[in-house]
XYZ file of C-alpha atoms in Angstrom:
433
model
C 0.000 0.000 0.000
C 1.497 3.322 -0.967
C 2.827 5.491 1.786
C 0.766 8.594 0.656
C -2.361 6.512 1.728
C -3.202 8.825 4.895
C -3.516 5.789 7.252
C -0.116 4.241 5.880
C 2.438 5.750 7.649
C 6.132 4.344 8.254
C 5.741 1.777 11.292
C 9.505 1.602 11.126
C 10.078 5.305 11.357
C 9.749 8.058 14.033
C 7.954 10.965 13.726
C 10.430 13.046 13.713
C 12.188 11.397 10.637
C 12.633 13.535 7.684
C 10.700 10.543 5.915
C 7.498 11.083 7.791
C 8.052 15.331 6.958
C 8.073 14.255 3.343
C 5.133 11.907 3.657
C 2.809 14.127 5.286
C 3.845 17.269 3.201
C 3.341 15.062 -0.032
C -0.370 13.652 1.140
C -0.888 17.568 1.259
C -0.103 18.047 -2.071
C -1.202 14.984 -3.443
C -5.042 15.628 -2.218
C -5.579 19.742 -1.849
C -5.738 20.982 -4.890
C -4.544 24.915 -3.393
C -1.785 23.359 -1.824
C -1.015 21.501 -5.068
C -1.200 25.080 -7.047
C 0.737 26.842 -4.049
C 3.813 24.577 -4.229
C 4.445 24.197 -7.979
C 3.670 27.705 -8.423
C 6.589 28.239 -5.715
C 8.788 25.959 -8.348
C 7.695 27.965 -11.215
C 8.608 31.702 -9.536
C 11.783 30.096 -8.350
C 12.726 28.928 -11.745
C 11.823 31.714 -13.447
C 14.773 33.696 -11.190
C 17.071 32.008 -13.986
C 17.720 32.416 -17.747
C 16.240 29.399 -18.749
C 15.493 27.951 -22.253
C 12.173 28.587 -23.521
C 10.907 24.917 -23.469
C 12.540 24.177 -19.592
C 10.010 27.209 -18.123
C 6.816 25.415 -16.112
C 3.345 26.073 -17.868
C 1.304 27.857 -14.563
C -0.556 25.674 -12.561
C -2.851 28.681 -11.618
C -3.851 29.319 -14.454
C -4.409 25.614 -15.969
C -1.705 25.113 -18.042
C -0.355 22.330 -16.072
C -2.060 19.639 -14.045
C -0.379 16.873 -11.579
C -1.052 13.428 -12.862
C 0.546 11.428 -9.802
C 2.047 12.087 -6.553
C 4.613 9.512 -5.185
C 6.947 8.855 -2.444
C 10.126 7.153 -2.009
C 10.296 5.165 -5.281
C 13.508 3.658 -6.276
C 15.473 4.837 -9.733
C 14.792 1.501 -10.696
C 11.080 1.525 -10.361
C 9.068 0.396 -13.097
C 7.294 4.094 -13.341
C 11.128 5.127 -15.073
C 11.548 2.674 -17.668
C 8.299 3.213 -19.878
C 6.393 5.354 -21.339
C 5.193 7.252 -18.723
C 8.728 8.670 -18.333
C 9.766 8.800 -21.828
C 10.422 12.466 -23.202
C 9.695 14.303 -20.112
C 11.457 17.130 -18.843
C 12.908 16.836 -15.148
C 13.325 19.114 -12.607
C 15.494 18.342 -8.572
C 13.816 20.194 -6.166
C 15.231 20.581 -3.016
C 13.714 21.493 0.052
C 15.540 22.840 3.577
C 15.080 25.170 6.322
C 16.785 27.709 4.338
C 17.380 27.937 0.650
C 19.918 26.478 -0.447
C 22.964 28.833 -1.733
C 25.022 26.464 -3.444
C 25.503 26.501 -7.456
C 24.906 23.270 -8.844
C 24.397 21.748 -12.021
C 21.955 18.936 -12.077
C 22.881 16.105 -14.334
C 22.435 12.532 -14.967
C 24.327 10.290 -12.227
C 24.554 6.438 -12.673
C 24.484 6.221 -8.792
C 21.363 4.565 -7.167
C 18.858 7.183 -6.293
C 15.648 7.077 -4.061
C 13.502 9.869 -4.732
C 11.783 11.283 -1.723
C 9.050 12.719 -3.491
C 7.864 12.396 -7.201
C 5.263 14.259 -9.037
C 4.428 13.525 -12.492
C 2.394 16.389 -14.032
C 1.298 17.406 -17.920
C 2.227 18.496 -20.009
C 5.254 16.260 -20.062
C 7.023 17.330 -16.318
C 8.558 15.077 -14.095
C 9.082 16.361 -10.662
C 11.994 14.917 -8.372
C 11.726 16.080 -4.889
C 14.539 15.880 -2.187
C 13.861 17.023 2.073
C 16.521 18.017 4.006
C 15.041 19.709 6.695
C 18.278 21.139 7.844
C 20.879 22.688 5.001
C 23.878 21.555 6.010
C 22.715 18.160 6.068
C 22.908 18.110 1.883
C 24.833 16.450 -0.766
C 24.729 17.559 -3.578
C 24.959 14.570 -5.630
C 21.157 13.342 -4.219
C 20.227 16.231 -6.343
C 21.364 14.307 -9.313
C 18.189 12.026 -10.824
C 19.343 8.438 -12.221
C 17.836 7.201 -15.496
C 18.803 4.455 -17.942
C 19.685 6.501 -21.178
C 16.991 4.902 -23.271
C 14.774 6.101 -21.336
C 15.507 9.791 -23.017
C 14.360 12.343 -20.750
C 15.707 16.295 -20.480
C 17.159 17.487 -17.272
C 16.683 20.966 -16.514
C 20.503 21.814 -15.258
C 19.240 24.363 -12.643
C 18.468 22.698 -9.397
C 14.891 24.306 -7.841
C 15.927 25.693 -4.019
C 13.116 25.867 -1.701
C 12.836 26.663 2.139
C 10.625 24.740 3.985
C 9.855 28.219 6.201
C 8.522 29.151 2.937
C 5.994 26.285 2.241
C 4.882 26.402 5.657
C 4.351 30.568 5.566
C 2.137 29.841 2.416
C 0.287 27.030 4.261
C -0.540 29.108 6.374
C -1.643 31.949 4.073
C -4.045 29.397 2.538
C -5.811 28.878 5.911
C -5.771 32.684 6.572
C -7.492 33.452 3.525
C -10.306 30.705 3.744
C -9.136 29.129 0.604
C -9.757 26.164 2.365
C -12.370 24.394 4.723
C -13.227 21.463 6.108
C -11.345 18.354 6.104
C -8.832 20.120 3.611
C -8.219 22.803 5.696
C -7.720 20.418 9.240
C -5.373 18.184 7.100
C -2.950 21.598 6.503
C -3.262 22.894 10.507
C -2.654 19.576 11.182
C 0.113 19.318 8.979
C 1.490 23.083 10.532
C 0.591 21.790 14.495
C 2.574 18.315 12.926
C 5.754 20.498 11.584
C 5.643 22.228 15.149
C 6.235 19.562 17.159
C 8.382 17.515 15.836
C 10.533 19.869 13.599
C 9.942 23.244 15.378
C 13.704 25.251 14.144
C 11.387 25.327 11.150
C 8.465 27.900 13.064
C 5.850 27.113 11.127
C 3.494 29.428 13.049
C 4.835 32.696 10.395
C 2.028 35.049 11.687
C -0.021 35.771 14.790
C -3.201 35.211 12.905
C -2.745 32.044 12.469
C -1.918 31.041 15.723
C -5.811 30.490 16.359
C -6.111 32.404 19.617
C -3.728 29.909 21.328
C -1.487 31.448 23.746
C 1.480 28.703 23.332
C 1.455 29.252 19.826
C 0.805 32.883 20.150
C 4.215 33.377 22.655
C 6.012 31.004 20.021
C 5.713 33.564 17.665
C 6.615 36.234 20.064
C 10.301 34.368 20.191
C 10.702 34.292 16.966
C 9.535 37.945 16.109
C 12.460 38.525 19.277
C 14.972 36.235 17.708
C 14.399 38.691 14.055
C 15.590 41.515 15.908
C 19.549 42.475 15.492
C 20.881 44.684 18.729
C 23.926 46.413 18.022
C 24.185 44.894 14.879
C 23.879 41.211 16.750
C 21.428 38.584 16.254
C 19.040 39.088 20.006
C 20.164 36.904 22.885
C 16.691 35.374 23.660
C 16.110 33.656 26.971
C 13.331 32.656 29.369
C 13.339 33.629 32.758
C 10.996 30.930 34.890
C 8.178 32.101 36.318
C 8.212 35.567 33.646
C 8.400 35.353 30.093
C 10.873 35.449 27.104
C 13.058 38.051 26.798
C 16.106 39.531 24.449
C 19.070 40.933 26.368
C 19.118 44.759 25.807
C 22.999 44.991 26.374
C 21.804 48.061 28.330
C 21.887 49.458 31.664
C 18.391 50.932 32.104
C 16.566 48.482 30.604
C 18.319 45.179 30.589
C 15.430 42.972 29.372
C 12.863 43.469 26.637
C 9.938 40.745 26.891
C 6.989 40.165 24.435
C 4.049 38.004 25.237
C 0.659 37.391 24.713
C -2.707 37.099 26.909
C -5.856 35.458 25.960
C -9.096 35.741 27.196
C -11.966 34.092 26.015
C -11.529 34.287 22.747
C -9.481 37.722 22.084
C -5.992 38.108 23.339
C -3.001 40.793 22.587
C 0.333 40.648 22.606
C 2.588 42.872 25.164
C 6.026 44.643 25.483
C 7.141 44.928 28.819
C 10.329 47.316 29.303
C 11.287 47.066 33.164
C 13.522 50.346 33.851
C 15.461 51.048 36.732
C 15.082 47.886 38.019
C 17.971 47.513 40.078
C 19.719 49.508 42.702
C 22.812 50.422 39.792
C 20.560 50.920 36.947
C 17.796 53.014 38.907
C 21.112 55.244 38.921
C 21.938 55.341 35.038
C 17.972 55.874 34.422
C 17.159 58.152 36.318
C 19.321 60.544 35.891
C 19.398 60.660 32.872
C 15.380 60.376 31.707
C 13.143 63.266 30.583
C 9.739 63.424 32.877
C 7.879 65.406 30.102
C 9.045 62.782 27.883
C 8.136 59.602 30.365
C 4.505 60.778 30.679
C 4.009 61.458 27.115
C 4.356 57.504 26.385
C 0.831 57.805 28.074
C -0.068 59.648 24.700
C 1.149 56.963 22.225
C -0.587 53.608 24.367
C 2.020 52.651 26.811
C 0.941 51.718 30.286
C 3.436 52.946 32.980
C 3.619 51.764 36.372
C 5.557 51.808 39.363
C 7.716 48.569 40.104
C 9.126 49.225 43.417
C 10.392 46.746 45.887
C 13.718 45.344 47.531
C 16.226 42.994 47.257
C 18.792 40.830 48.779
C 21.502 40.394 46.005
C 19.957 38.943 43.265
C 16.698 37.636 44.771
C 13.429 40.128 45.267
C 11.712 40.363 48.616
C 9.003 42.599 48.169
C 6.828 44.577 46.108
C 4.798 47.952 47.203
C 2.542 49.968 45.668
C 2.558 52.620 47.448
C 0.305 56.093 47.433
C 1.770 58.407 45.103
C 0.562 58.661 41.367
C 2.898 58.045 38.514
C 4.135 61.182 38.078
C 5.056 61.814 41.999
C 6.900 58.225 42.033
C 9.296 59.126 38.796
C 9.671 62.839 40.459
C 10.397 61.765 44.136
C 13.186 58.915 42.319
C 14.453 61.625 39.895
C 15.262 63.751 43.181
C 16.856 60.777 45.283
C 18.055 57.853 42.866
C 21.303 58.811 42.910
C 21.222 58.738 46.792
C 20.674 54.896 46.825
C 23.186 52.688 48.423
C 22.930 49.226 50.180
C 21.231 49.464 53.610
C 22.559 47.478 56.272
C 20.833 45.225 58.986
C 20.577 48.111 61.650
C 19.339 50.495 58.921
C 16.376 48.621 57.586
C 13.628 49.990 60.476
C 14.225 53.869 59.457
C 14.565 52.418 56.124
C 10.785 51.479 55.868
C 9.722 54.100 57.868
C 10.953 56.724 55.550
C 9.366 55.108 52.571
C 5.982 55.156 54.807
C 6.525 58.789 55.469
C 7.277 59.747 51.793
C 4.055 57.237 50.621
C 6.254 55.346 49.193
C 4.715 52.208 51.193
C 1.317 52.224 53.038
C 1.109 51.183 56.937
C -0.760 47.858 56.265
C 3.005 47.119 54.350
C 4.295 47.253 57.857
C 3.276 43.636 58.691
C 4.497 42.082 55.474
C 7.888 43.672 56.118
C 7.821 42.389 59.924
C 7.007 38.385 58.696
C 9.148 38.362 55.054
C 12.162 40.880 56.203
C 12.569 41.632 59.730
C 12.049 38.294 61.044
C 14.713 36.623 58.648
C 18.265 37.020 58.708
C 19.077 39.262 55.827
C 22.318 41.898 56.439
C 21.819 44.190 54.250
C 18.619 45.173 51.220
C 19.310 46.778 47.738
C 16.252 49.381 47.056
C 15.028 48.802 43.332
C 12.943 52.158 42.608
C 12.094 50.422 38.875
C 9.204 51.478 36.595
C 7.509 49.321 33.885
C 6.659 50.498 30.621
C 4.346 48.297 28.829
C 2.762 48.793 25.713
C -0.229 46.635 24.087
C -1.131 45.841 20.624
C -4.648 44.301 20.237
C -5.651 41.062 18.515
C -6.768 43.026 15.266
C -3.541 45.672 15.549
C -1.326 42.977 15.721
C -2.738 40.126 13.499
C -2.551 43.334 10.296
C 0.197 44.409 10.704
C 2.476 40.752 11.164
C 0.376 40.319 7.807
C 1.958 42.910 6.384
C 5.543 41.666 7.581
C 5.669 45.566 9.895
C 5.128 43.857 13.491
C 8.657 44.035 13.880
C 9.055 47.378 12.839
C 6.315 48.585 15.356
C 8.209 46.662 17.972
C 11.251 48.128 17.462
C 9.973 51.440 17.115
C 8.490 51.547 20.413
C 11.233 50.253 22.062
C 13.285 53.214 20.635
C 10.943 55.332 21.975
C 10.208 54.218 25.331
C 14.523 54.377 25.652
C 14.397 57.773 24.377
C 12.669 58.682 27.177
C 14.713 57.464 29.348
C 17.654 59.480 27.860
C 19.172 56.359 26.809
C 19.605 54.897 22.541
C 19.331 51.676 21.877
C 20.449 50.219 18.310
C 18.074 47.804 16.621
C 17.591 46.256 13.183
């Protein structure tokens, strides 16, 4: 029973073999005909990048000119299917598939070695489709890109080899479910195929776009990595990292703000994604921020959607305590820190009472804090506190803000404009590309 037969898969195989990728892409294309039209379109553009002869460029699928006959995998150069008719003239063309195009020149010619053929797609007028997976690039050799016939046999070999990225296919899977040109059982068979690609070959991020993520908030943060990992920081690729218990973050290589996290929430069934910039966070950078940020220029993010908030609390070295809110507004917090940041120093164990009396008197705790600070503080055996007078600046794009504009391949351009912004204010410049 052929392998393309939906219930046939490889019992010999894991699911994570590049086999079982091939299999499952190939039932796609074998049985949908958008995701038929969508891939061998994506062969046609690609081939059309290079000065071919007239009568080795691909009639458009879109537009009828060609149709697939058969779909086939993991057939055998010997295979009966190569020595008659149904072979005989055709013009053949190595695709290759990887996570990223390959770069390579090649020419593809006839090789006498024994070839397997992951994928084969015979379609008509007279094209004979040779498909090779290598999920990861460095993986390839570039004699599998060479077909084996018998001579006799007298087909033509177009000498350019077809490059594809699989982060391509998937984006335009995806497009196809965006755009409802599917439904039904053809349209589960591709998410399933996407939710398939994601678990077991996930360096491939299949979920391209936040509007396809469906409203689910592991998929949803997955594609808040990657848009993190896009982003260059002084001309570096982002150092992303997860902090347990908070979120992803890329390291800022900065003093104010040393961590910029993007995440999503979901309720019901709308959600948003969020950019949280903590500043002034610690004891030495409440220093660097503060003294150098504009207050005008801190409230005005109120005018362009952020949400700013006080994030005060204390430390003992790198470990938080406790958190206050406080009295004051916004505004009072940022002014009483701009007057006194530079002030801070580590307190020491018979320091901490006037310590927390001070910040009651200046509202900078409330006198129902007092008992917290007795039980978590007081009663323990710390020596000495850091004070971490830190803000948050958060800004929020909504479900339709952010689904239109990662369509339109500008979320990360948004991102990093705001982060610009929000470290403007804070009299500090941050690089990003």
């Amino acid at each position: 029973m052929d392998h393309l037969n939906v219930f046939n898969a490889y019992k010999n195989k894991a699911h994570h073999h590049e086999d079982e990728l091939t299999r499952t892409f190939l039932i796609l294309v074998k049985n949908i005909p958008s995701v038929q039209i969508m891939f061998l379109e994506l062969v046609r553009q690609e081939l059309l990048n290079f000065d071919l002869k007239r009568d080795e460029q691909i009639e458009s699928i879109a537009i009828g000119d060609l149709t697939v006959e058969s779909v086939s995998t993991q057939l055998g150069n010997t295979n009966e299917l190569f020595r008659g008719a149904a072979t005989e003239g055709r013009k053949v063309v190595s695709i290759i598939i990887s996570d990223d195009k390959l770069n390579m020149e090649t020419k593809v010619e006839n090789d006498s070695r024994g070839a397997r053929y992951d994928g084969v797609i015979f379609a008509d007028p007279g094209w004979l489709f040779i498909v090779e997976n290598k999920p990861l690039r460095d993986n390839i050799w570039l004699r599998q890109l060479n077909p084996s016939f018998l001579e006799e046999v007298g087909v033509k070999i177009v000498e350019q080899v077809c490059a594809l990225s699989w982060r391509t296919v998937i984006e335009r899977l995806n497009m196809i479910v965006q755009n409802a040109m599917v439904s039904g059982l053809e349209k589960q068979l591709i998410e399933d195929f996407i939710e398939y690609v994601d678990h077991e070959f996930s360096y491939l991020n299949p979920y391209t776009q936040f509007a396809v993520c469906k409203g689910n908030q592991y998929l949803l943060n997955k594609r808040c990595v990657a848009i993190l990992e896009a982003m260059k920081i002084n001309g570096e690729n982002a150092v992303v990292d997860y902090h347990r218990g908070w979120k992803h973050y890329a390291e800022s290589k900065k003093n104010t703000v040393k961590q910029i996290a993007l995440d999503s929430s979901v309720e019901g069934d709308d959600w948003s994604i969020h950019l949280w910039l903590y500043a002034g966070d610690t004891m030495y950078s409440s220093k660097n921020t503060y003294s150098n940020l504009d207050i005008e220029k801190v409230k005005d993010l109120f005018n362009i959607g952020f949400k700013l908030s006080s994030n005060f609390h204390v430390s003992y070295r790198s470990s938080n305590l406790l958190w206050f809110d406080g009295k004051l507004t916004f505004e009072e917090y940022i002014q009483y820190w701009k007057k006194n940041a530079l002030t801070l120093r580590q307190s020491k164990r018979e320091e901490f009472i006037d310590l927390f009396q001070s910040f009651e008197n200046s509202g900078m705790i409330l006198p129902e804090d007092q008992h917290r600070i007795q039980e978590k503080i007081l009663c323990k055996n710390y020596d000495r506190l850091n004070v971490c007078p830190g803000f948050v600046m958060k800004y929020t794009w909504t479900r339709e803000e952010a689904s239109k504009l990662d369509q339109r391949n500008q979320f990360l351009e948004d991102l990093k404009e705001k982060i610009k912004i929000a470290f403007e204010a804070i009299g500090d410049e941050i690089e990003l590309s």
